[in-house]
Short mmCIF file of C-alpha atoms in Angstrom, two decimals:
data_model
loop_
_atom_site.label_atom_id
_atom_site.label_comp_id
_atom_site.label_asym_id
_atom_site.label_seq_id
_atom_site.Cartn_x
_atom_site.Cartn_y
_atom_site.Cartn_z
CA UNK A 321 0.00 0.00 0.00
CA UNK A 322 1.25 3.59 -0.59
CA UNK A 323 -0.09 6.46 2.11
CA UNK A 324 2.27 9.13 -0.23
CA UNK A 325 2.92 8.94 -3.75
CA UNK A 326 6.29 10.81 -3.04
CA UNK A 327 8.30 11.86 -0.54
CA UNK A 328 11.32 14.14 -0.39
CA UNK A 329 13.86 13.76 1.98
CA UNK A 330 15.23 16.87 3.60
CA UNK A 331 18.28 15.45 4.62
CA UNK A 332 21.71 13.62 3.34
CA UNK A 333 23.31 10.88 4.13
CA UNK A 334 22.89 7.25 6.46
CA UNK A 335 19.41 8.53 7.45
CA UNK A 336 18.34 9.86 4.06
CA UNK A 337 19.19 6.14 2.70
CA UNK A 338 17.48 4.78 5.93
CA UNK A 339 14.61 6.80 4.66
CA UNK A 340 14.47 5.34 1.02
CA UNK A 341 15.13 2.06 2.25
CA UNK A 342 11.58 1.85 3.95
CA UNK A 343 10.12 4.15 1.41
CA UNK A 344 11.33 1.49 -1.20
CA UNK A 345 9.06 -1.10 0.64
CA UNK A 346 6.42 0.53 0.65
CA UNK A 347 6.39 1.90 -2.80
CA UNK A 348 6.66 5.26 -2.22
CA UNK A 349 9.24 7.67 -4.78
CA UNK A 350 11.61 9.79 -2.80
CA UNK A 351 13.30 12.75 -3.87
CA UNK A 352 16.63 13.67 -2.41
CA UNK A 353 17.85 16.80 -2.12
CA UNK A 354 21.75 17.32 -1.92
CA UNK A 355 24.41 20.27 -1.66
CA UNK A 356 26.80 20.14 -4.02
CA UNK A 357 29.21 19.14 -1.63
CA UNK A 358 27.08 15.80 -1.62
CA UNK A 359 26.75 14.90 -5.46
CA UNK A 360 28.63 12.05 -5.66
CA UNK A 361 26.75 10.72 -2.30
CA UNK A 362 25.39 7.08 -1.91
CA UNK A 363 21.46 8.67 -0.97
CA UNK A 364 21.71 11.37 -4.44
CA UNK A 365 22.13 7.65 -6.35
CA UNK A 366 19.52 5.58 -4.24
CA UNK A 367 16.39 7.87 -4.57
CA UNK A 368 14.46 8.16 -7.90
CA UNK A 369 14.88 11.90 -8.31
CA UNK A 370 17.51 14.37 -6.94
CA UNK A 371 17.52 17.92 -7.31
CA UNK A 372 20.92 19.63 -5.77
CA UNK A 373 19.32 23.02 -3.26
CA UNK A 374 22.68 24.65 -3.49
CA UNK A 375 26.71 24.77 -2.16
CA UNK A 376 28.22 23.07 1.01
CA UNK A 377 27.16 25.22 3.51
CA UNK A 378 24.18 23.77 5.31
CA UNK A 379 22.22 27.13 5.61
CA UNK A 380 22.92 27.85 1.93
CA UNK A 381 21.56 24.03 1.25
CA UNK A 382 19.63 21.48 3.83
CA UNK A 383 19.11 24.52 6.22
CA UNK A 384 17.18 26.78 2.79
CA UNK A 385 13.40 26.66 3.72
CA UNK A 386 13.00 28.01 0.10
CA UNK A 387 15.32 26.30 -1.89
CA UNK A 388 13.92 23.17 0.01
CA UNK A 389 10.09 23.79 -0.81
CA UNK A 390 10.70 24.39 -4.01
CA UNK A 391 12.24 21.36 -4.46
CA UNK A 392 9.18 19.59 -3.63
CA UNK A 393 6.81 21.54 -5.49
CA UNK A 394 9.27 20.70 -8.17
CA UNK A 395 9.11 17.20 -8.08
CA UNK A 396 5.37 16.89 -7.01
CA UNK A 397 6.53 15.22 -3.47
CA UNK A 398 3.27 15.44 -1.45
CA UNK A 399 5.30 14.90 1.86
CA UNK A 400 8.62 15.95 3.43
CA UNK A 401 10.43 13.62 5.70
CA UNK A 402 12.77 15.88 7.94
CA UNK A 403 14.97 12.93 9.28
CA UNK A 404 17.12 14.42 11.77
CA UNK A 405 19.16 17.43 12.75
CA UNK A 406 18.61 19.96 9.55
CA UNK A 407 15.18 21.33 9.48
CA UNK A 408 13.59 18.38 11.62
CA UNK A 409 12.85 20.56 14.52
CA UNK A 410 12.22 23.85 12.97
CA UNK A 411 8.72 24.72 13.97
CA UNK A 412 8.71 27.72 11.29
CA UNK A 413 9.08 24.99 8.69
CA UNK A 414 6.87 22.64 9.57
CA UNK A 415 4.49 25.44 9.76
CA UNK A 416 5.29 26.25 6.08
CA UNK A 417 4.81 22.97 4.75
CA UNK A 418 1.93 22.78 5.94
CA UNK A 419 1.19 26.41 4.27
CA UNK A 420 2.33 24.97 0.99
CA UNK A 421 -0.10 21.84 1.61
CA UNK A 422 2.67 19.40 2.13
CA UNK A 423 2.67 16.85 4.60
CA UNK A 424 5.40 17.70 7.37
CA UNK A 425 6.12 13.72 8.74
CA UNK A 426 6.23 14.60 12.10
CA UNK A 427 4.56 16.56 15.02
CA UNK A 428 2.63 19.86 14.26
CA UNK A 429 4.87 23.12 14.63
CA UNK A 430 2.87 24.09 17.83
CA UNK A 431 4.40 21.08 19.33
CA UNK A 432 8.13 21.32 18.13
CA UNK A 433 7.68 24.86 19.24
CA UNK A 434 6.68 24.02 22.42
CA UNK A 435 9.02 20.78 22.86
CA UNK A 436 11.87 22.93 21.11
CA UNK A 437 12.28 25.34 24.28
CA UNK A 438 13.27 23.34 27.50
CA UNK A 439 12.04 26.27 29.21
CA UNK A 440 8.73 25.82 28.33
CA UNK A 441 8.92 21.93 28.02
CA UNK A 442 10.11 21.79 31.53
CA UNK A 443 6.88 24.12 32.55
CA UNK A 444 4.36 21.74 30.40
CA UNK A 445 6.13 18.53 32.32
CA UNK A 446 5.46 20.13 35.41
CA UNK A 447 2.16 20.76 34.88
CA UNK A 448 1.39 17.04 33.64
CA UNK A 449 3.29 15.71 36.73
CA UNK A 450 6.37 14.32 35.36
CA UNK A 451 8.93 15.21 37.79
CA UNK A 452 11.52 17.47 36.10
CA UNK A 453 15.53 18.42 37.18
CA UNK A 454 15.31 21.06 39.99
CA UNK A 455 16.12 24.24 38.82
CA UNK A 456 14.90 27.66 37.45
CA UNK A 457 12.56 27.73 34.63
CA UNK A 458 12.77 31.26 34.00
CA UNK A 459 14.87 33.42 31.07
CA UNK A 460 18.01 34.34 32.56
CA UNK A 461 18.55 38.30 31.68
CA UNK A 462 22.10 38.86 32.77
CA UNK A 463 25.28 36.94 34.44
CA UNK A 464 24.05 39.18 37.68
CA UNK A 465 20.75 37.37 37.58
CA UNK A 466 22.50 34.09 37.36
CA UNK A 467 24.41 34.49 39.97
CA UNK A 468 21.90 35.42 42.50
CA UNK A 469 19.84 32.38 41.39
CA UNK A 470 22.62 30.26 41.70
CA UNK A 471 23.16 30.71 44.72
CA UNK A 472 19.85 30.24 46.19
CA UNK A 473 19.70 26.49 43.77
CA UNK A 474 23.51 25.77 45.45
CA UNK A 475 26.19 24.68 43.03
CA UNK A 476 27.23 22.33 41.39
CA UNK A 477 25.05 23.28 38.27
CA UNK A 478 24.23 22.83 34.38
CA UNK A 479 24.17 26.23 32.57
CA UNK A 480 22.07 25.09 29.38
CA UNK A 481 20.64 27.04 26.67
CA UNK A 482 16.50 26.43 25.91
CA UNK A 483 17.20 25.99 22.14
CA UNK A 484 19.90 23.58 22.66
CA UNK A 485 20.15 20.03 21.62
CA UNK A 486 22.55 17.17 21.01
CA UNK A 487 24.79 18.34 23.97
CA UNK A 488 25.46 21.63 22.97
CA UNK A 489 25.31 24.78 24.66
CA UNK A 490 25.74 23.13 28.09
CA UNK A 491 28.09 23.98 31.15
CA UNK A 492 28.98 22.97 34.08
CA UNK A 493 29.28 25.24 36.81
CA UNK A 494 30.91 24.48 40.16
CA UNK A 495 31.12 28.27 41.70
CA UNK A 496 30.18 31.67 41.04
CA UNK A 497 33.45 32.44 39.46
CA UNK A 498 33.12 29.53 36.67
CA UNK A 499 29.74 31.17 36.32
CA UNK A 500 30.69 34.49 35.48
CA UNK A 501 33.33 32.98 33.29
CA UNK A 502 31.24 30.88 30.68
CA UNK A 503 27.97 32.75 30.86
CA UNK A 504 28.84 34.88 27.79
CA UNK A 505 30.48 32.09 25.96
CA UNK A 506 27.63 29.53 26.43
CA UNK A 507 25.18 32.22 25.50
CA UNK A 508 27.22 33.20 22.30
CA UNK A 509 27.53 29.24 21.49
CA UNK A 510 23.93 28.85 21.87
CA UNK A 511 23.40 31.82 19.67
CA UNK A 512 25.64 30.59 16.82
CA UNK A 513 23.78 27.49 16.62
CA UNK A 514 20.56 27.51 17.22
CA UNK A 515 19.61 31.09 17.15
CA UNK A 516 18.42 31.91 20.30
CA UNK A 517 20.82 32.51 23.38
CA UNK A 518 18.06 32.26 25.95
CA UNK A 519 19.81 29.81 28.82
CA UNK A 520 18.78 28.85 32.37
CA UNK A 521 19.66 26.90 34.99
CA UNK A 522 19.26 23.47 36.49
CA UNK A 523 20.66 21.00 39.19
CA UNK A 524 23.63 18.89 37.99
CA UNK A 525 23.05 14.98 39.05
CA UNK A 526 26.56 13.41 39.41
CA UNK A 527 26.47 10.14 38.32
CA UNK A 528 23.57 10.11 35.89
CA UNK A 529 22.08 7.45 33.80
CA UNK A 530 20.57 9.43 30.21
CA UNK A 531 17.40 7.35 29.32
CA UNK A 532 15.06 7.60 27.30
CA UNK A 533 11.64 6.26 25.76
CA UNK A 534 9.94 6.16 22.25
CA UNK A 535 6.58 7.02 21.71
CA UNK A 536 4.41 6.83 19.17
CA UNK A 537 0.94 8.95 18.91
CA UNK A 538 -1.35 9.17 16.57
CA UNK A 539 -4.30 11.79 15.44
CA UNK A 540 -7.04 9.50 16.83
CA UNK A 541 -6.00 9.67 20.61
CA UNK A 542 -4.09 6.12 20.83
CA UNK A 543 -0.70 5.93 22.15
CA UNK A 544 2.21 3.58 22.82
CA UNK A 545 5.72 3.44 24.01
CA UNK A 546 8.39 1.29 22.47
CA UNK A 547 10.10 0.53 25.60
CA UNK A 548 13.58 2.76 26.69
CA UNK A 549 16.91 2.64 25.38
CA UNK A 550 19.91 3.74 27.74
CA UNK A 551 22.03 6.10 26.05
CA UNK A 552 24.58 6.61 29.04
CA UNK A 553 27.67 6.25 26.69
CA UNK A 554 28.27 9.83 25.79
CA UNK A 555 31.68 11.83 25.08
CA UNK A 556 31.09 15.76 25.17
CA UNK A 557 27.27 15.32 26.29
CA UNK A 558 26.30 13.04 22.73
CA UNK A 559 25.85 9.98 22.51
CA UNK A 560 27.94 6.94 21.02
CA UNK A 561 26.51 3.68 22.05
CA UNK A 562 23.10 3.01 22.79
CA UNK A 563 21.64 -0.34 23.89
CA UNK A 564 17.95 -1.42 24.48
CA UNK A 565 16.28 -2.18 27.18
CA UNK A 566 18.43 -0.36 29.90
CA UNK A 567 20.38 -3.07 31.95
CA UNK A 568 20.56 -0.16 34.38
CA UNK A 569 16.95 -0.58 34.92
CA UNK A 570 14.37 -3.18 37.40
CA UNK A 571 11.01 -4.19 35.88
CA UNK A 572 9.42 -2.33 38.30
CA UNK A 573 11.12 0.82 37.73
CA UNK A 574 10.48 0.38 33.71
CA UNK A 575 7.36 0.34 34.17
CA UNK A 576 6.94 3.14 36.13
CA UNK A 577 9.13 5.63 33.65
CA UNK A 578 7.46 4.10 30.40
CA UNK A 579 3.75 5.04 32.10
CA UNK A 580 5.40 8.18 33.37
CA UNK A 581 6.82 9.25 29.10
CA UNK A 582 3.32 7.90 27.79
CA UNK A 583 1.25 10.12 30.28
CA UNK A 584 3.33 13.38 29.42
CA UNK A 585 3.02 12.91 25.53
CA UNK A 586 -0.86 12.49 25.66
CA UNK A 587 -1.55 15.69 28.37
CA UNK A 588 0.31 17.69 26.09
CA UNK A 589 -1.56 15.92 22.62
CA UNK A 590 1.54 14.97 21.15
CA UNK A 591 0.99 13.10 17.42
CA UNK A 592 3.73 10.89 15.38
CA UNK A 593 7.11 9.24 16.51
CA UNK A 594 9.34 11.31 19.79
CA UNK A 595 11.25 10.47 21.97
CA UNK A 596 10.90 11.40 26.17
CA UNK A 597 14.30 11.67 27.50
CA UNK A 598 15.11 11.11 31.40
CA UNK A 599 17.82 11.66 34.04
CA UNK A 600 18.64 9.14 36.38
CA UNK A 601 20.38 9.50 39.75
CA UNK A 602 22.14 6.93 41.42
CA UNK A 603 19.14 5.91 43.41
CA UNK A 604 16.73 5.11 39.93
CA UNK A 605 14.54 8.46 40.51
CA UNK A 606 14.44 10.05 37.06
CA UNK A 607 14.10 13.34 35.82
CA UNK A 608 12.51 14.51 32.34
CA UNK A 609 15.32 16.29 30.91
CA UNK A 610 13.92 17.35 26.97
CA UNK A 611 11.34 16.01 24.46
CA UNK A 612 13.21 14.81 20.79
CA UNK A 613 10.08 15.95 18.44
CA UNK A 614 11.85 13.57 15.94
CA UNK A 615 12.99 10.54 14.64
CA UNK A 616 16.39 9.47 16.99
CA UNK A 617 19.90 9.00 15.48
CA UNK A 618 19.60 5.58 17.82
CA UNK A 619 15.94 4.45 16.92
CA UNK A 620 17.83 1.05 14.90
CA UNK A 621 17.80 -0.78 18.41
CA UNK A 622 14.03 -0.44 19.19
CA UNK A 623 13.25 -1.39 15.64
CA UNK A 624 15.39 -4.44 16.55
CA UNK A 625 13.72 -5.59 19.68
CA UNK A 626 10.32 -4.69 18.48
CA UNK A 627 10.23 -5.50 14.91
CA UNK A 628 8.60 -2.23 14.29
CA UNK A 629 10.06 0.27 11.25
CA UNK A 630 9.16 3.10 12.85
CA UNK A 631 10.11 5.05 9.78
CA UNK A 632 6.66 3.48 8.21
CA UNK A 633 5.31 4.16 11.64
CA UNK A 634 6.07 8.00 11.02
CA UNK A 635 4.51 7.83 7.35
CA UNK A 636 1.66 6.03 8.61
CA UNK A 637 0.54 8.22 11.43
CA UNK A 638 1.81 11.18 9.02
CA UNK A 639 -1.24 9.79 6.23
CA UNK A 640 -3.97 9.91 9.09
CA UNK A 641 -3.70 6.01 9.81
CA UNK A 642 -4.66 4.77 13.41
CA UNK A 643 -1.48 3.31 15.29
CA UNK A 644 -2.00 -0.31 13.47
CA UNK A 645 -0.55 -1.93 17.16
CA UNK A 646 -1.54 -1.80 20.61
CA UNK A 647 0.35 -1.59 23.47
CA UNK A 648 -0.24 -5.32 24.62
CA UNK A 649 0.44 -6.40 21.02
CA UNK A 650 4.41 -4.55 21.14
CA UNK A 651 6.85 -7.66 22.48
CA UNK A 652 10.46 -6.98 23.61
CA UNK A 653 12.86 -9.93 22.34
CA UNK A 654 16.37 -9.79 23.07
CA UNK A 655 18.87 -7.22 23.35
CA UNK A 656 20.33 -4.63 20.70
CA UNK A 657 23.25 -2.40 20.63
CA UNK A 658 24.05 0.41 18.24
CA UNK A 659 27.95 1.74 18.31
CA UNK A 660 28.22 4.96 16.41
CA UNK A 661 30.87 5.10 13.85
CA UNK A 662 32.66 8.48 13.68
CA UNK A 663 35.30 10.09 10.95
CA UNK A 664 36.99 11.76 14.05
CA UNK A 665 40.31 11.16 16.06
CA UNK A 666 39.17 8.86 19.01
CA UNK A 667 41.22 10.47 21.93
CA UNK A 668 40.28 14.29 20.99
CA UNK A 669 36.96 13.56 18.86
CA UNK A 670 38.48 16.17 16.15
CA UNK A 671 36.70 15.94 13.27
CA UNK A 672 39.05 13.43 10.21
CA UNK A 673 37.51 14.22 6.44
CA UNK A 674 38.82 12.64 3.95
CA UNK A 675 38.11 9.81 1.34
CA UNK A 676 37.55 5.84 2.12
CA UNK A 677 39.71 3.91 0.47
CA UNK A 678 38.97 0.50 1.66
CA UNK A 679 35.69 -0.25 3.27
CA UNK A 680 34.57 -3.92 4.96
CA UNK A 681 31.65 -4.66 6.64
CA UNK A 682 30.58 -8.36 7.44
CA UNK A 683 26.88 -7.42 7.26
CA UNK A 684 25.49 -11.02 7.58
CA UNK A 685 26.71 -10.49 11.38
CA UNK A 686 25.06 -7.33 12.38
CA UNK A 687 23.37 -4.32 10.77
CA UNK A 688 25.20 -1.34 9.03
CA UNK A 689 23.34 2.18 8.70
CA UNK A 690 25.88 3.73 6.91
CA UNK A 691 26.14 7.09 5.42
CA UNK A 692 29.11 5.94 2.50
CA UNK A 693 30.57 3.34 0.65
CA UNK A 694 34.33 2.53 -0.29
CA UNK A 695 35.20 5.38 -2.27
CA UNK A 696 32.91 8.00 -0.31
CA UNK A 697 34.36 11.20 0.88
CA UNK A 698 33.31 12.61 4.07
CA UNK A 699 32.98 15.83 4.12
CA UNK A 700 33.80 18.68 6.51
CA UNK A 701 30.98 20.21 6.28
CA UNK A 702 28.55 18.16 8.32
CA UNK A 703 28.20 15.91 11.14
CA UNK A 704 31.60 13.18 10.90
CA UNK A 705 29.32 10.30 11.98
CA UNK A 706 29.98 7.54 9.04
CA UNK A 707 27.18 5.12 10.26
CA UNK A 708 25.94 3.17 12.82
CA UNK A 709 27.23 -0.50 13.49
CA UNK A 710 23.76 -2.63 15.41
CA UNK A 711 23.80 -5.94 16.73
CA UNK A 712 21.01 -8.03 18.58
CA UNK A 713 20.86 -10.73 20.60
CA UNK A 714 18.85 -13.38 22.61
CA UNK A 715 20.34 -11.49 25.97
CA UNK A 716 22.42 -8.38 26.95
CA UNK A 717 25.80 -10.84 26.73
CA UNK A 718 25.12 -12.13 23.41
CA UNK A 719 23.99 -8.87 21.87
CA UNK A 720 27.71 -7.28 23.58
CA UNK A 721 29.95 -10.66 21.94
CA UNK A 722 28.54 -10.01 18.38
CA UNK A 723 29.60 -6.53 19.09
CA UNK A 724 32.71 -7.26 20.21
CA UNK A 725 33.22 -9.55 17.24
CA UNK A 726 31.66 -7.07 14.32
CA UNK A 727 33.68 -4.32 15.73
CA UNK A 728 36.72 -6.66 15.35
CA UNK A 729 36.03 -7.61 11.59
CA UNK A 730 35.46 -3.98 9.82
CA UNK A 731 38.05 -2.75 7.57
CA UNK A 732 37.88 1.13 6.96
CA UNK A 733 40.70 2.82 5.44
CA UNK A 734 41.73 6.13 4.27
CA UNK A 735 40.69 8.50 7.45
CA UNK A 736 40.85 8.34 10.89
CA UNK A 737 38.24 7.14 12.75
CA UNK A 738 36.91 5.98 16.28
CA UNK A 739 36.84 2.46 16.06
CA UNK A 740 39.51 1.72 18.23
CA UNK A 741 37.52 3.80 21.04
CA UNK A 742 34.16 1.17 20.15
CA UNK A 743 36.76 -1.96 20.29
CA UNK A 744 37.71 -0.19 23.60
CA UNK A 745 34.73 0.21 25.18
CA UNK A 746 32.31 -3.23 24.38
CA UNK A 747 35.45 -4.89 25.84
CA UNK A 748 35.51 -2.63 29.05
CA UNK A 749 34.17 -4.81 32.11
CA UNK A 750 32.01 -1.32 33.46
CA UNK A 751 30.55 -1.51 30.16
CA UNK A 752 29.77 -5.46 29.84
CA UNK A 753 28.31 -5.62 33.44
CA UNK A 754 25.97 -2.64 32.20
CA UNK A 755 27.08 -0.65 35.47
CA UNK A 756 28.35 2.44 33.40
CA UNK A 757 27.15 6.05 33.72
CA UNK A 758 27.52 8.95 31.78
CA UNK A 759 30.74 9.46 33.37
CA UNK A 760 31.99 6.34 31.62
CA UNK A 761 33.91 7.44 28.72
CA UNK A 762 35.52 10.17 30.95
CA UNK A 763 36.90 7.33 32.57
CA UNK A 764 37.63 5.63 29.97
CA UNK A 765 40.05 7.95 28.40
CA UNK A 766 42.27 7.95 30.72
CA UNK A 767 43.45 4.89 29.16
CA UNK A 768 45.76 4.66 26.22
CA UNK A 769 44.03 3.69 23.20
#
């Protein structure tokens, strides 16, 4: 069956192929669109139409609300798929699309705008009852300000700014006079990227576990959660291996935080695919922390212990259709882990362009969502992640030895990468008795790779 007789993709690379790849199976044409930096991609090849939006730079290309809508007029694409990152949490063009009459797969702008400020995300948690990070929820006006709150919260603290996401624009502050010294900087970081330099402040939890929970809504009222996936493994606040279900968590305590994500999505009438993310402390209470009004960079390892696409969940809920499974009806089997595959020097995470030469990957042992193929050049301007390496098992151990194993038998040449760092850690005993934190890799590093 086809819900849309084309879709573009408004993004490059592994998830733009992830994208077609379900897309294909359903027999629905995709357009991609591609900088020129990107001609020569594996996606630009893979789709049945490509129309290049302009040069390298991201705002000039994937980031050009015009050049991006036009494209789909263009081609006659009746819905946009924003993957992630790019323009996937832009309220203003979700709002456009649907302006233009396109389908935006994906919340409605009143909701990414609402989700998109952890200010006000933090206030409409509150409000539903999901317990959020102490902290203050209002718009800090000056480093004065700050200080004077921060004293009355009591250090240690996370300076963060409202706009932020994937880790940046976040500090931590031990004492007024680390305050005073990054306020400007983080506010000027958060500027650059996302526009907005609005921060505030919050309680830092030493020791944290970062988990969080897929949900799926749809425009009818139903709602389910695809279990939680720990994402504790982080280097610089973002994530590199992911694993689902938690081994951090008890059954109990699952339940409580999936009934907990599920109740927050539906006061605040939340439709499509997001994900709830959660703080733990060391004693399992959690924390809502921010709402991802998108498809996840990790979602591979619930697709792998549900056997749900949720890709074709997104389309479907995106073309009206009632969720098509219950909540008793969604199984967990096994274990998965995803390892995320970086073009980037694995002691300082520097970014390493350049051009694969040689390229391996013994795919009848795991799953490979990868971005390139040998001869692929990856570029400078964009995100270095090449792919994502995902393995499943009948347990935890089994899903960590075929890690161990695949991780052992790839072959990439031609740039530097952090593949020693993924050897590293699915061999580290913290990691393989799932008793890590986000603290972990810190840890880690102190040892020689």
């Amino acid at each position: 069956m086809s819900y849309f007789e084309k879709v573009l993709i408004a993004n490059r690379g592994e998830i733009a192929r992830r994208i077609i790849r379900t897309c294909k199976r359903l027999e629905i044409k995709t357009v991609a669109i591609y900088s020129e930096a990107d001609a020569d991609a594996p996606f630009v090849v893979e789709a049945d139409e490509a129309i290049c939006v302009g040069p390298a730079q991201a705002k000039k290309s994937y980031l050009n609300v015009d050049k991006v809508i036009e494209a789909a007029k263009q081609t006659c694409a009746t819905a946009i798929h924003p993957g992630y990152g790019f323009l996937s949490e832009n309220p203003a063009f979700a709002h456009r699309c649907e302006e233009e009459g396109i389908t935006f797969i994906g919340p409605s702008a009143r909701i990414i705008e609402l989700m998109g400020s952890k200010i006000e995300s933090r206030r409409q948690m509150k409000k539903a009852g999901v317990p959020i990070v102490p902290g203050w929820d209002g718009q800090l006006e000056s480093v004065e300000q700050a200080l004077e709150i921060a004293e009355q919260l009591e250090y240690p603290l996370m300076l963060k700014a409202s706009a932020g996401g994937g880790g940046i624009g976040m500090q931590l502050v031990h004492d007024g006079d680390e305050l005073k010294k990054v306020y400007a900087s983080t506010m000027q970081r958060a500027n650059s990227f996302f526009g907005d330099g609005t921060l505030f402040l919050e309680k830092f939890i030493s020791n944290p576990h970062h988990i969080e929970v897929q949900v799926a809504c749809d425009e009818h009222g139903n709602a389910i959660h695809l279990f939680e996936r720990e994402c504790s493994v982080q280097r610089r606040n973002q994530k590199v291996v992911e694993e689902s279900p938690s081994p951090f968590l008890d059954e109990g305590t699952r339940q409580h935080l999936l009934e907990t994500a599920l109740h927050g999505v539906k006061q605040m009438g939340y439709t499509n695919v997001g994900t709830m993310e959660f703080i733990f402390d060391e004693n399992k209470e959690f924390y809502f922390l921010e709402m991802n009004t998108r498809l996840q960079v990790e979602h591979p390892v619930t697709e792998e212990i549900t056997g749900i696409d949720l890709v074709e969940l997104q389309i479907r809920i995106a073309a009206k259709e009632k969720l098509y499974v219950n909540q008793e009806d969604i199984e967990k089997k096994g274990y998965s882990i995803e390892c995320r595959l970086y073009a980037e020097d694995p002691k300082t995470f520097f970014p390493s362009p350049g051009t694969i030469q040689t390229l391996y990957l013994p795919d009848h042992k795991g799953r490979f969502d990868f971005a390139v193929i040998e001869g692929s050049t990856v570029s400078p301007f964009y995100d270095p992640m090449i792919g994502k390496i995902i393995t499943h098992g009948v347990d935890r151990d089994e899903a960590v030895q075929k890690m161990e194993q695949l991780l052992e038998s790839i072959v990439i040449e031609g740039l530097t990468t952090n593949l020693s760092l993924l050897q590293l850690i699915v061999k580290n005993p913290e990691f393989t008795g799932g008793i890590y934190t986000t603290r972990f890799l810190d840890h880690l590093l102190a040892t020689p790779i």
